[in-house]
Amino acid sequence: MKFAKTLATTAAAALIAGTAWAANPMVGGADMFENKNIVENAVNSADHTTLVAAVQAAGLVETLSSEGPFTVFAPTNAAFEALPAGTVETLLKPENKDQLTKILTCHVVSANVMSAALSEMIISDNGSHEIKTVGGCVFEAKQMGTNIIIEDENGGISTVTIADVKQSNGVIHVVDAVLLPKM
């Protein structure tokens, strides 16, 4: 009887742990773990290898591994590929580190902002909510149907394709375009 009770307790704990673990969406074919930080999870996403390389080249690994909280609008490899030919290669050169850092930090907000909260802010602000980033950029968040879109300082539009990927130091929202600051 004691064994059955222990087995039932263990099974319930595993089910609860599995449910909590399964709540986070997969990104780039990889599980995303709430107990890992932004960098620890991003390196496992096949869709974010360019972003990870850029974060490393900009020297932001330590920052994005720190306590946070951070909200990161994480562009996919396809988002980087959509930039004009040669842009990524040029940005990854050591002499362009400041420009790369500016672009990347314009994808980061120093708060933990889940999509439901962002949607509420958009509604409260009559359909457009200003987002101030760590990099000093000011973007506009809007709702188009069920999608949250972000308009950068140049009028470029990025759509959140995977929202609310919880991290130990914040949240990631996968986006389909690179947000660009006015330079």
Coordinates of C-alpha atoms in Angstrom, one line a residue:
M1 CA 0.0 0.0 0.0
K2 CA 2.8 2.4 0.9
F3 CA 4.6 1.6 -2.4
A4 CA 1.4 2.3 -4.4
K5 CA 0.9 5.7 -2.6
T6 CA 4.5 6.6 -3.3
L7 CA 4.2 5.6 -6.9
A8 CA 1.0 7.6 -7.2
T9 CA 2.6 10.7 -5.6
T10 CA 5.7 10.3 -7.9
A11 CA 3.4 10.0 -11.0
A12 CA 1.4 13.0 -10.0
A13 CA 4.6 15.1 -9.5
A14 CA 5.9 14.0 -12.9
L15 CA 2.6 14.9 -14.5
I16 CA 2.6 18.3 -12.9
A17 CA 6.2 18.9 -13.8
G18 CA 5.6 17.7 -17.4
T19 CA 2.6 20.0 -17.7
A20 CA 4.5 23.0 -16.5
W21 CA 7.4 22.1 -18.9
A22 CA 5.0 21.6 -21.8
A23 CA 3.4 25.0 -21.3
N24 CA 6.3 26.8 -23.1
P25 CA 6.1 26.6 -26.9
M26 CA 8.9 25.0 -28.9
V27 CA 11.1 27.4 -30.9
G28 CA 13.2 26.4 -33.8
G29 CA 12.5 22.7 -33.2
A30 CA 13.8 22.9 -29.6
D31 CA 12.2 22.8 -26.2
M32 CA 12.4 26.1 -24.3
F33 CA 12.9 25.7 -20.6
E34 CA 11.5 28.2 -18.1
N35 CA 14.5 27.5 -15.8
K36 CA 17.1 28.5 -18.4
N37 CA 18.0 32.0 -19.4
I38 CA 17.5 33.7 -22.7
V39 CA 20.9 32.8 -24.1
E40 CA 20.8 29.2 -22.8
N41 CA 17.5 28.6 -24.6
A42 CA 18.3 30.6 -27.8
V43 CA 21.4 28.6 -28.6
N44 CA 19.2 25.5 -29.0
S45 CA 16.8 27.1 -31.6
A46 CA 17.7 26.2 -35.1
D47 CA 15.7 29.3 -36.2
H48 CA 18.0 31.7 -34.2
T49 CA 21.6 30.8 -35.1
T50 CA 22.1 34.2 -36.8
L51 CA 20.7 36.0 -33.7
V52 CA 23.0 34.0 -31.4
A53 CA 26.0 34.8 -33.6
A54 CA 25.1 38.5 -33.5
V55 CA 24.6 38.5 -29.7
Q56 CA 28.1 36.9 -29.4
A57 CA 29.7 39.3 -31.8
A58 CA 28.1 42.3 -30.0
G59 CA 29.4 41.0 -26.6
L60 CA 25.8 40.8 -25.2
V61 CA 25.9 37.1 -24.0
E62 CA 26.7 38.1 -20.4
T63 CA 24.0 40.8 -20.3
L64 CA 21.3 38.6 -21.7
S65 CA 22.3 35.8 -19.3
S66 CA 22.0 38.1 -16.3
E67 CA 19.0 38.3 -13.9
G68 CA 16.9 40.7 -16.0
P69 CA 14.0 40.8 -16.4
F70 CA 14.1 41.2 -20.2
T71 CA 11.6 40.9 -23.0
V72 CA 13.3 40.1 -26.2
F73 CA 11.7 40.4 -29.6
A74 CA 13.8 37.6 -31.3
P75 CA 14.2 37.8 -35.1
T76 CA 14.5 34.5 -36.9
N77 CA 17.2 33.5 -39.3
A78 CA 14.7 34.3 -42.1
A79 CA 14.2 37.8 -40.7
F80 CA 18.0 38.4 -40.9
E81 CA 18.1 36.9 -44.4
A82 CA 15.4 39.4 -45.5
L83 CA 17.8 42.3 -44.9
P84 CA 19.6 43.6 -48.0
A85 CA 22.4 41.3 -49.2
G86 CA 25.6 41.6 -47.2
T87 CA 24.0 43.4 -44.3
V88 CA 24.5 40.6 -41.7
E89 CA 28.0 39.9 -42.8
T90 CA 28.9 43.6 -42.5
L91 CA 27.3 44.0 -39.1
L92 CA 29.2 41.0 -37.7
K93 CA 32.6 42.6 -38.5
P94 CA 34.4 43.9 -35.3
E95 CA 34.5 47.4 -36.7
N96 CA 30.7 47.5 -36.8
K97 CA 30.1 46.3 -33.2
D98 CA 28.5 49.5 -32.0
Q99 CA 26.0 49.5 -34.8
L100 CA 25.2 45.8 -34.2
T101 CA 24.8 46.4 -30.5
K102 CA 22.4 49.3 -31.2
I103 CA 20.3 47.1 -33.4
L104 CA 20.2 44.2 -31.0
T105 CA 19.5 46.2 -27.9
C106 CA 16.6 47.8 -29.8
H107 CA 15.0 44.3 -29.6
V108 CA 15.2 44.3 -25.8
V109 CA 12.9 45.8 -23.2
S110 CA 14.0 45.9 -19.5
A111 CA 10.8 44.3 -18.2
N112 CA 8.9 41.0 -18.4
V113 CA 6.1 41.7 -20.8
M114 CA 3.8 38.8 -21.7
S115 CA 1.6 39.2 -24.8
A116 CA -1.7 39.5 -22.9
A117 CA -0.3 42.5 -21.0
L118 CA 1.0 44.0 -24.2
S119 CA -2.4 43.5 -25.9
E120 CA -4.0 45.2 -22.9
M121 CA -1.6 48.2 -23.2
I122 CA -2.4 48.5 -26.9
I123 CA -6.1 48.5 -26.2
S124 CA -5.7 51.0 -23.3
D125 CA -3.7 53.3 -25.6
N126 CA -6.4 53.3 -28.3
G127 CA -4.7 50.8 -30.6
S128 CA -1.0 51.7 -30.4
H129 CA 1.4 51.3 -27.5
E130 CA 4.8 52.9 -27.4
I131 CA 7.7 50.5 -26.6
K132 CA 10.9 52.0 -25.3
T133 CA 13.9 49.6 -25.7
V134 CA 17.2 49.2 -23.9
G135 CA 18.9 50.5 -27.0
G136 CA 17.0 53.8 -26.9
C137 CA 14.6 53.0 -29.7
V138 CA 10.9 53.8 -29.6
F139 CA 8.7 51.4 -31.4
E140 CA 4.9 51.1 -31.8
A141 CA 3.0 47.9 -30.8
K142 CA -0.3 47.4 -32.5
Q143 CA -2.9 44.6 -32.8
M144 CA -3.9 43.3 -36.2
G145 CA -6.6 40.6 -35.6
T146 CA -5.0 38.2 -33.2
N147 CA -1.5 39.2 -34.1
I148 CA 0.7 41.7 -32.3
I149 CA 2.9 43.7 -34.7
I150 CA 5.8 46.0 -33.9
E151 CA 6.5 49.0 -36.1
D152 CA 10.1 50.2 -36.0
E153 CA 11.4 53.7 -36.3
N154 CA 11.7 53.4 -40.1
G155 CA 8.1 52.1 -40.6
G156 CA 9.2 48.5 -40.9
I157 CA 6.7 46.0 -39.6
S158 CA 7.5 42.8 -37.6
T159 CA 4.9 40.3 -36.5
V160 CA 5.1 38.3 -33.3
T161 CA 4.9 34.7 -34.6
I162 CA 5.5 32.8 -31.3
A163 CA 4.6 34.7 -28.1
D164 CA 5.3 34.2 -24.4
V165 CA 8.3 31.9 -24.5
K166 CA 9.1 32.1 -20.7
Q167 CA 12.7 32.3 -19.6
S168 CA 14.3 32.4 -16.1
N169 CA 15.2 36.0 -16.8
G170 CA 12.3 37.2 -18.8
V171 CA 10.4 36.3 -22.0
I172 CA 11.0 35.9 -25.7
H173 CA 8.6 36.8 -28.4
V174 CA 9.8 35.4 -31.8
V175 CA 9.4 38.0 -34.6
D176 CA 9.5 37.7 -38.4
A177 CA 11.5 40.8 -39.2
V178 CA 14.5 42.7 -37.8
L179 CA 13.5 45.9 -36.0
L180 CA 15.7 48.7 -37.2
P181 CA 16.5 52.0 -35.4
K182 CA 16.9 55.3 -37.2
M183 CA 20.6 55.6 -37.7

